[in-house]
Short mmCIF file of C-alpha atoms in Angstrom, two decimals:
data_model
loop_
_atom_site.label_atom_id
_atom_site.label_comp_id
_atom_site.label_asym_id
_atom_site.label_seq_id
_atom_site.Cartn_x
_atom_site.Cartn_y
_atom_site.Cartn_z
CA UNK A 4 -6.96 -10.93 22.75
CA UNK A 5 -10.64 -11.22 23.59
CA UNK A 6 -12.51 -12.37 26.84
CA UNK A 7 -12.39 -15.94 28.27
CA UNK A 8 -14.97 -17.49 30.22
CA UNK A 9 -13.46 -20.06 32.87
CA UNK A 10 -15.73 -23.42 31.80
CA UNK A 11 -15.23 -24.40 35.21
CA UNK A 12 -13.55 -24.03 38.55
CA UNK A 13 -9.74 -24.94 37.61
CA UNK A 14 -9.75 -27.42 39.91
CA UNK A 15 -12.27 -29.90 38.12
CA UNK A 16 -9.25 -29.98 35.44
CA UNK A 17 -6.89 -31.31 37.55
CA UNK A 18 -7.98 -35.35 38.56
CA UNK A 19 -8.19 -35.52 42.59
CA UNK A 20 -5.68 -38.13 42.11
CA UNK A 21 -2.94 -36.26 40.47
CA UNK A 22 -3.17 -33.56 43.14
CA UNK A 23 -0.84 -34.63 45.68
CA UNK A 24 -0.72 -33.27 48.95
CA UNK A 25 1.21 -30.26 48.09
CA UNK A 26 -1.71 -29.36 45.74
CA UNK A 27 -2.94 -26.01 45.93
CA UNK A 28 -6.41 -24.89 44.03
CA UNK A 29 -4.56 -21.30 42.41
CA UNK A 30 -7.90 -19.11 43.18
CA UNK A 31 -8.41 -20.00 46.43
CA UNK A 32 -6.21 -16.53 47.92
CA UNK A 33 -8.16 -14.54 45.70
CA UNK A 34 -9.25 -12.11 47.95
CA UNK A 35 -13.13 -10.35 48.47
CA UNK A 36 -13.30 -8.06 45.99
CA UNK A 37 -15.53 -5.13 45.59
CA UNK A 38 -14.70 -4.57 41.66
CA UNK A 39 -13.26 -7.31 39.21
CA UNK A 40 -12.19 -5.53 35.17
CA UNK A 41 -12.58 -8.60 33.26
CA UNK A 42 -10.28 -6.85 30.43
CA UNK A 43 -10.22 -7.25 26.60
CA UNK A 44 -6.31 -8.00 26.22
CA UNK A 45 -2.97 -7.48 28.02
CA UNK A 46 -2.13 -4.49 25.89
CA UNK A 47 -2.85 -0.84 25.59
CA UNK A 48 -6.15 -0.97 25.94
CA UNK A 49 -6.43 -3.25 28.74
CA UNK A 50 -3.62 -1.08 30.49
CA UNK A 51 -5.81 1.80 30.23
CA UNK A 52 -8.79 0.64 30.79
CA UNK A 53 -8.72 -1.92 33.20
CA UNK A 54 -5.40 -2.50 34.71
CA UNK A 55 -4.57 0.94 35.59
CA UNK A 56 -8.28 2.09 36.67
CA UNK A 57 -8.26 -1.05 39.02
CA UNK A 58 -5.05 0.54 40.23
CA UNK A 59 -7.04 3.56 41.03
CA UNK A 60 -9.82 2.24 42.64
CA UNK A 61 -7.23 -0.02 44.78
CA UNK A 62 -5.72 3.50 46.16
CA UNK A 63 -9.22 4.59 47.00
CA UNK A 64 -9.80 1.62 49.57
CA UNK A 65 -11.39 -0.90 46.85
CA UNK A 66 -10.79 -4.67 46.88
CA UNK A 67 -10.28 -4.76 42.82
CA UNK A 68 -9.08 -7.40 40.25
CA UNK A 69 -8.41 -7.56 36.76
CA UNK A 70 -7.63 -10.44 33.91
CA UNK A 71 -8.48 -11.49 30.75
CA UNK A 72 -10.58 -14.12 32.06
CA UNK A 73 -13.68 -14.10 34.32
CA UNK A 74 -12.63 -16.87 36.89
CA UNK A 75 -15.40 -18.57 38.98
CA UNK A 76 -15.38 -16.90 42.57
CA UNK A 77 -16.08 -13.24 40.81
CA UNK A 78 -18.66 -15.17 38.62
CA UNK A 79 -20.52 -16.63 41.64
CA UNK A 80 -19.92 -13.36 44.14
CA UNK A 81 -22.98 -11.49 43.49
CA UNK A 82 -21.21 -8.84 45.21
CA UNK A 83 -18.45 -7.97 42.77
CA UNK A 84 -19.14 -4.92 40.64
CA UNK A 85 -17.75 -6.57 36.73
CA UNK A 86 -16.36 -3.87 34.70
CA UNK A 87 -16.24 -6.17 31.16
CA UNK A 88 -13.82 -4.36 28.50
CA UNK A 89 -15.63 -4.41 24.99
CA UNK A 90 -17.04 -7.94 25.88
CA UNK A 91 -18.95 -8.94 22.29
CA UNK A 92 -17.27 -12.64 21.44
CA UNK A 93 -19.87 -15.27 22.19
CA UNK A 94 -19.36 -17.26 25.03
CA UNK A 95 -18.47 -13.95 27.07
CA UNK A 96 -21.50 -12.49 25.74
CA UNK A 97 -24.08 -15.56 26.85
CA UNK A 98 -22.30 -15.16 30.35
CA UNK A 99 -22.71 -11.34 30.08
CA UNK A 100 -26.23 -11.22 29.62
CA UNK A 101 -26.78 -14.40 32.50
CA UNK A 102 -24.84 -11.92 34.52
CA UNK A 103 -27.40 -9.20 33.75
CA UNK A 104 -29.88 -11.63 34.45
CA UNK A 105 -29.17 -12.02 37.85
CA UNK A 106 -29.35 -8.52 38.70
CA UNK A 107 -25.35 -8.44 38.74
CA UNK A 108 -24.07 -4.90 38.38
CA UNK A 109 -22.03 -4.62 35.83
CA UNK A 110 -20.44 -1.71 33.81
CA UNK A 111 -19.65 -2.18 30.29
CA UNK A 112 -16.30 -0.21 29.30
CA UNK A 113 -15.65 0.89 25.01
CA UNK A 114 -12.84 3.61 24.58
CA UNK A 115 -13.90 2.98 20.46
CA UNK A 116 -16.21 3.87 18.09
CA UNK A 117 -16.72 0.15 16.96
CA UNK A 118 -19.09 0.61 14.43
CA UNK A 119 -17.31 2.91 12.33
CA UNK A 120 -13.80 0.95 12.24
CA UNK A 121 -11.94 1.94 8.87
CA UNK A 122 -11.20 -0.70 6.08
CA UNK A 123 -7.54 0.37 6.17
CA UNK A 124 -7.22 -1.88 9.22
CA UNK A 125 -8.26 -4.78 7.90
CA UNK A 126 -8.17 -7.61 11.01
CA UNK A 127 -10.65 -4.87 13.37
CA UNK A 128 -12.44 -4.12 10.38
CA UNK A 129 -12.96 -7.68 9.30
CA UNK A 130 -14.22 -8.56 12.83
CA UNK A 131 -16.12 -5.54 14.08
CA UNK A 132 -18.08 -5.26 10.55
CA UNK A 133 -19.46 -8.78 11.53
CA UNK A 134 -23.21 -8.13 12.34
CA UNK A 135 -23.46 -10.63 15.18
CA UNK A 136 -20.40 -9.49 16.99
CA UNK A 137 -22.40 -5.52 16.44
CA UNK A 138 -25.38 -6.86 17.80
CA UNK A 139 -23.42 -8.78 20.85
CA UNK A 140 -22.08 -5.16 21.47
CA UNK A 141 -25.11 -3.49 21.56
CA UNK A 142 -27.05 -5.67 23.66
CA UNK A 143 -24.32 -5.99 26.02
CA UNK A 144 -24.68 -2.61 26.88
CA UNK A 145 -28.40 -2.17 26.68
CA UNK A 146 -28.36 -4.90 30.20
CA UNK A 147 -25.36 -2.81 32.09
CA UNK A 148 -25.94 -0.94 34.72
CA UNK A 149 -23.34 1.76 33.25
CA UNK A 150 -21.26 2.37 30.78
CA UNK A 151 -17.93 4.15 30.68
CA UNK A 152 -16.21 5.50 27.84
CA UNK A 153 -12.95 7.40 27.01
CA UNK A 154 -14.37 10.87 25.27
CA UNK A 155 -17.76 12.70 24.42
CA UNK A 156 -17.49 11.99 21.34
CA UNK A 157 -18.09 8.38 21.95
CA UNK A 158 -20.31 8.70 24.69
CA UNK A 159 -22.97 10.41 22.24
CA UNK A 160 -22.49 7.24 20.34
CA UNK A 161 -23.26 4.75 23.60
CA UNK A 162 -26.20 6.85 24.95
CA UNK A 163 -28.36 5.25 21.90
CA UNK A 164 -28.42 2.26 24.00
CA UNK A 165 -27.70 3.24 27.05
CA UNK A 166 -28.59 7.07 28.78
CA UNK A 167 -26.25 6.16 31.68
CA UNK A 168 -22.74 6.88 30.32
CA UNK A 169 -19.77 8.05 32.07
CA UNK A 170 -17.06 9.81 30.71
CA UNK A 171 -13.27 9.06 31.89
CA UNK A 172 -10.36 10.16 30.06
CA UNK A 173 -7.43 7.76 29.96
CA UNK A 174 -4.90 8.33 32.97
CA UNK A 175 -1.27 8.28 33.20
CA UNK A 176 0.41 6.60 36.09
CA UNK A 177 1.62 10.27 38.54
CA UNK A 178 5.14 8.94 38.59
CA UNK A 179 5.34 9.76 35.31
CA UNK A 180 4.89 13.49 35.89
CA UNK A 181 8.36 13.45 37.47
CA UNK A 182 10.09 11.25 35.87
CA UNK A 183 12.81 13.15 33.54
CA UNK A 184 14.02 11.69 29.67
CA UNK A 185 17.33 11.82 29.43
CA UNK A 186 18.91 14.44 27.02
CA UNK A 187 21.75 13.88 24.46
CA UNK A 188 24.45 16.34 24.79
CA UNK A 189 25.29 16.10 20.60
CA UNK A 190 22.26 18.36 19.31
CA UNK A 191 20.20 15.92 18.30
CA UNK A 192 16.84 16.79 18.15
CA UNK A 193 14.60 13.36 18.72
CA UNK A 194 10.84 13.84 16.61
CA UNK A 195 9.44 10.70 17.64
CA UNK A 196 5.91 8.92 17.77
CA UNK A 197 5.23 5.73 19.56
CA UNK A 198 1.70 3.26 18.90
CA UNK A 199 0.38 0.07 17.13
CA UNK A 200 0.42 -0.93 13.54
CA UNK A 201 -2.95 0.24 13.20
CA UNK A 202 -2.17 3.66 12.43
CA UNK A 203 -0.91 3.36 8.76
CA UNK A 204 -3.41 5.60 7.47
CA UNK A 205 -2.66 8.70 9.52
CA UNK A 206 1.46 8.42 8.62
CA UNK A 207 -0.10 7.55 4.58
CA UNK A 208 -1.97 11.01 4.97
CA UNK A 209 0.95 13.12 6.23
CA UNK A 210 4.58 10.72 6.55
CA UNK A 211 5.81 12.68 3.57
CA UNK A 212 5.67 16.09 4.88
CA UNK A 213 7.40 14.47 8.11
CA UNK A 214 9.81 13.03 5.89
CA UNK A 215 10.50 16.25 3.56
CA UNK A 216 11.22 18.01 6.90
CA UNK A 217 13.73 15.44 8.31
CA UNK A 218 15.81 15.58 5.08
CA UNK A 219 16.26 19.31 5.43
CA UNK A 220 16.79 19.31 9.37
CA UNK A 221 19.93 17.22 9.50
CA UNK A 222 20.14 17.49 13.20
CA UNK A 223 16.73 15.37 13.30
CA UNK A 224 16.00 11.40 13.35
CA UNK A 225 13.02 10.25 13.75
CA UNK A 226 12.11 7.60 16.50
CA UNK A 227 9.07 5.13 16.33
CA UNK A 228 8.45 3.05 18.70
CA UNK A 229 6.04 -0.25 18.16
CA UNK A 230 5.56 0.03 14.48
CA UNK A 231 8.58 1.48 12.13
CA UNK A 232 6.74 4.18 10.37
CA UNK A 233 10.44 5.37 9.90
CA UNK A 234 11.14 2.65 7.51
CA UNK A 235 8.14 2.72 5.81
CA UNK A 236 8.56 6.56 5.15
CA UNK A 237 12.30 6.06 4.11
CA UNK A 238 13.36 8.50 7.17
CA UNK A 239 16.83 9.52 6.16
CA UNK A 240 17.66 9.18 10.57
CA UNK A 241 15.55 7.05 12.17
CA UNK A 242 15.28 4.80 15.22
CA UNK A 243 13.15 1.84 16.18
CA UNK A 244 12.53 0.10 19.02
CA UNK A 245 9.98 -2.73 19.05
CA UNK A 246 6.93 -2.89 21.32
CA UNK A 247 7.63 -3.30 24.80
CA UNK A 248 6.37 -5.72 27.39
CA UNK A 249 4.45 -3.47 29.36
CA UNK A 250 3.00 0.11 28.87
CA UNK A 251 5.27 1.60 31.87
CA UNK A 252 8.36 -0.01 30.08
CA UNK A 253 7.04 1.88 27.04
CA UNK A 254 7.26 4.91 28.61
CA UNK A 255 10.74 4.61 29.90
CA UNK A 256 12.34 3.91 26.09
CA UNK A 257 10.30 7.81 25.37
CA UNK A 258 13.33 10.19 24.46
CA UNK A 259 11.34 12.58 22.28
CA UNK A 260 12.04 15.81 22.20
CA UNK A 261 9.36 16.76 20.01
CA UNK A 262 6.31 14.41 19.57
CA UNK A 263 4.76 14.16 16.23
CA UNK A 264 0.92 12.92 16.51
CA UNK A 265 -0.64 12.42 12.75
CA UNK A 266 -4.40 11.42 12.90
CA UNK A 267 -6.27 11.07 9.44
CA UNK A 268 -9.82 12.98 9.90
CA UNK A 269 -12.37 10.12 9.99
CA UNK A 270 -15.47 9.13 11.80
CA UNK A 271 -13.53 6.41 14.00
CA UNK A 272 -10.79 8.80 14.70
CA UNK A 273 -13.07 11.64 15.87
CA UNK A 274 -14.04 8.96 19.09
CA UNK A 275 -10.68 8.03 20.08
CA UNK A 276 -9.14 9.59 22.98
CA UNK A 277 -6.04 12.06 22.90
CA UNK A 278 -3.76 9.30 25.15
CA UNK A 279 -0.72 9.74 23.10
CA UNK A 280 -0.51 13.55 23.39
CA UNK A 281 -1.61 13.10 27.43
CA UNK A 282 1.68 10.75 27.32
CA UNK A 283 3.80 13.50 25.96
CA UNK A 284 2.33 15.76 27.93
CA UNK A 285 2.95 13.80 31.63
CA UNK A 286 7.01 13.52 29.96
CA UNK A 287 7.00 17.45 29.02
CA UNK A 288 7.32 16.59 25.47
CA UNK A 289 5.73 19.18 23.23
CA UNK A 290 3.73 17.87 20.23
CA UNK A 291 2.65 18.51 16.81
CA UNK A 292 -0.72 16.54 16.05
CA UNK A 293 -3.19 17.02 13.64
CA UNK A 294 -6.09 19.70 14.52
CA UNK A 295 -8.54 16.14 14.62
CA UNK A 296 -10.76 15.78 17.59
CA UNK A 297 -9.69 14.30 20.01
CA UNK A 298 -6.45 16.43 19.95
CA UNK A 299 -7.87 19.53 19.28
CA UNK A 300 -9.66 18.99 22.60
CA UNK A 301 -6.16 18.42 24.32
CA UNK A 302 -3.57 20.12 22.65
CA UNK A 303 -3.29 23.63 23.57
CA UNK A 304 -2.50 25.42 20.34
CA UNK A 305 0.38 27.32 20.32
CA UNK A 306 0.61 26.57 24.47
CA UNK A 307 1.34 22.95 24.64
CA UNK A 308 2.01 22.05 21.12
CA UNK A 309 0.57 23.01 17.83
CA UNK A 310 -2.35 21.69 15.94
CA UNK A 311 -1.86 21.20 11.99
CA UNK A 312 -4.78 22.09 9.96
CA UNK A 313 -3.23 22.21 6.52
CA UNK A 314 -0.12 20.00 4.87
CA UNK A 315 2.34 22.70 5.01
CA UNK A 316 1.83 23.09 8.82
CA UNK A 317 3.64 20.37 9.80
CA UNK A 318 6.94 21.26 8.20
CA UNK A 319 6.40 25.50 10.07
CA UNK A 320 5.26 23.98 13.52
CA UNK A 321 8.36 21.22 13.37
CA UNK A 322 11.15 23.36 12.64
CA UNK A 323 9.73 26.45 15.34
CA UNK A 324 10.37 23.73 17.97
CA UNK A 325 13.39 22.59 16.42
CA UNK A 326 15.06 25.98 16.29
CA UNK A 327 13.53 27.68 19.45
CA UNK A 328 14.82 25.62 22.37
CA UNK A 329 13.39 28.19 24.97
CA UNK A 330 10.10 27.89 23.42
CA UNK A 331 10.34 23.93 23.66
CA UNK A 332 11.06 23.84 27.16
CA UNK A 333 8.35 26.53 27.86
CA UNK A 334 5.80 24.61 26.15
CA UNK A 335 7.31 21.38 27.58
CA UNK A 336 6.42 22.45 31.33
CA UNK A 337 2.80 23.71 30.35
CA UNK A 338 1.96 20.50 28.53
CA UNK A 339 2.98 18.84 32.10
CA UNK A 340 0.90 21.23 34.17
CA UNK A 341 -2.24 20.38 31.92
CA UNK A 342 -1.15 16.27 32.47
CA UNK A 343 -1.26 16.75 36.60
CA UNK A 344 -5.47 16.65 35.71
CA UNK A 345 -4.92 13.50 34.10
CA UNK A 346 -3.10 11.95 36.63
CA UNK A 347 -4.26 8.26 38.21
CA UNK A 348 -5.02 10.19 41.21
CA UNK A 349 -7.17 12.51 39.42
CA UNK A 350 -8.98 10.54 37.42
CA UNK A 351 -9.79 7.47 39.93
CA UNK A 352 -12.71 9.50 41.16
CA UNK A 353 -14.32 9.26 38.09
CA UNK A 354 -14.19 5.18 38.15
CA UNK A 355 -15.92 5.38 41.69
CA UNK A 356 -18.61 7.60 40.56
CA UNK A 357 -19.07 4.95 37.85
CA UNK A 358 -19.52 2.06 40.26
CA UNK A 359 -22.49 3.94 42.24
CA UNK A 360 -24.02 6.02 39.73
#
């Protein structure tokens, strides 16, 4: 879902004499805000990037907002800082750069590398290879004030049109940090993985060494949640469980006890953030991902999890956790001391810093 401009106030759609005298115009309780995240979609992203930093900022005194659309009292408050998530569609582009025009501050938010989107997903690719909705991109952050990003690796990219870049890893909510996955009591040993359909090229690079290893480790199944990989893959045990509604209802249906994390090395890939292995992490799930940036900037090798550098790998590092349940738990609780600097709490600072810097 992409950025939508309210054409006008909504209470121009509604005829005066249809109103009644029960009528109420729905923004007039919006309250004064201080920051509005006009967000990209109602998904992941927009979870991460908007919902949950406006959560943040909320703790930290802030009057803050978010939605999908920009709705007329934050576009006429020249007081509201707009954070705009990937804003490059037209019409949110024209009112991005009026915005910019009127000395608004705004702070344009990318957690991808959107010039370097691979062919193998086809719908991003299709759209972000589209020179005009490049160009929208770029401009849109040449007029922000800021720009905030998930990972180095990305910000280096950003910086070419904008020097004033701020780095902010994706948070996790710090409930999370306590909140315990229930165990079965049969021996099962859950490998699971949980993301979008977007990711068929990492399991096409290394599903069949999962798969291999789940065929001669009958006490495994393998549970994906939002896109069956397991199907795909032929998993001789597997689990699925469809997307959820919301990102905090996604964590609750985690029961891993081993995560597996497969990222093909590519340019896009390098720039994406290491979210799924900080979600492990905040659970006390241990994880085997590939030894790709931005995982080998997370993952503590042989401490939190194990990086996988060669095919083979991922068949050794799988069946040490599965066969070492001391070792598991021990990595478990040192992946969820790294998390507690990933926390909400911990990372809101960074969001204010954005705002004033």
């Amino acid at each position: 879902m992409t950025q939508t401009v309210e054409p006008a106030h909504p209470a121009y759609a509604i005829p005066a004499a249809l109103r009644g005298p029960d009528w109420r115009d729905p923004y007039e309780h919006i309250p004064a805000l201080d920051v509005f995240a006009w967000a990209a979609d109602r998904n992941g992203c927009g979870w991460y990037r908007a919902q949950l930093p406006m959560q943040g900022l909320a703790a930290l005194g802030y009057a803050t907002h978010h939605a999908t659309r920009l709705p007329q009292p934050v576009r006429h408050n020249r007081d509201v800082i707009v954070i705009g998530q990937r804003v490059c569609d037209p019409n949110p582009s024209i009112m991005w750069q009026q915005l910019a025009s009127e000395g608004r501050h705004l702070i344009y938010e990318v957690d991808d590398d959107l010039f370097t989107v691979d062919h193998r997903s086809p719908a991003a690719h299709q759209y972000y290879g589209r020179p005009e909705v490049r160009d929208n991109i770029r401009r849109n952050i040449e007029v922000s004030a800021a720009v905030t990003v998930t990972t180095e690796p990305l910000a280096d990219i950003v910086r070419q049109w904008n020097p004033n870049v701020h780095v902010i890893p994706n948070a996790v909510p710090d409930w999370l940090i306590d909140h315990q996955i229930p165990q079965p009591d049969d021996g099962t040993i859950t490998i699971g993985w949980g993301g979008s359909a977007t990711h068929g090229m990492d399991w096409d690079h290394t599903g069949q060494q999962i798969r291999r290893l789940l065929q001669r480790e009958p006490s495994t199944v393998l549970h994906c949640i939002g896109n069956d990989y397991g199907a795909v893959l032929k998993a001789p045990r597997r689990r699925f469980t469809p997307w959820q509604q919301s990102v905090e209802d996604y964590y609750r249906v985690i029961d891993y006890t081993i995560g597996v994390i497969p990222l093909l090395p590519h340019l896009f890939n390098v720039a994406k953030s290491a979210v799924k292995a900080t979600e492990a992490a905040a659970l006390g799930i241990p994880v085997v991902a590939s030894a790709v940036r931005p995982y080998e900037d997370f993952v503590q090798d042989g401490t939190t999890g194990y990086l996988v550098r060669r095919d083979h790998e991922w068949a050794a590092c799988l069946r040490a956790l599965i066969h070492e349940p001391a070792m598991r738990t021990e990595m478990g609780l040192a992946a969820r001391e790294q998390a507690r600097r990933y926390t909400l709490s911990a990372i809101a600072p960074l969001w204010e810093k954005a705002l004033t810097t």
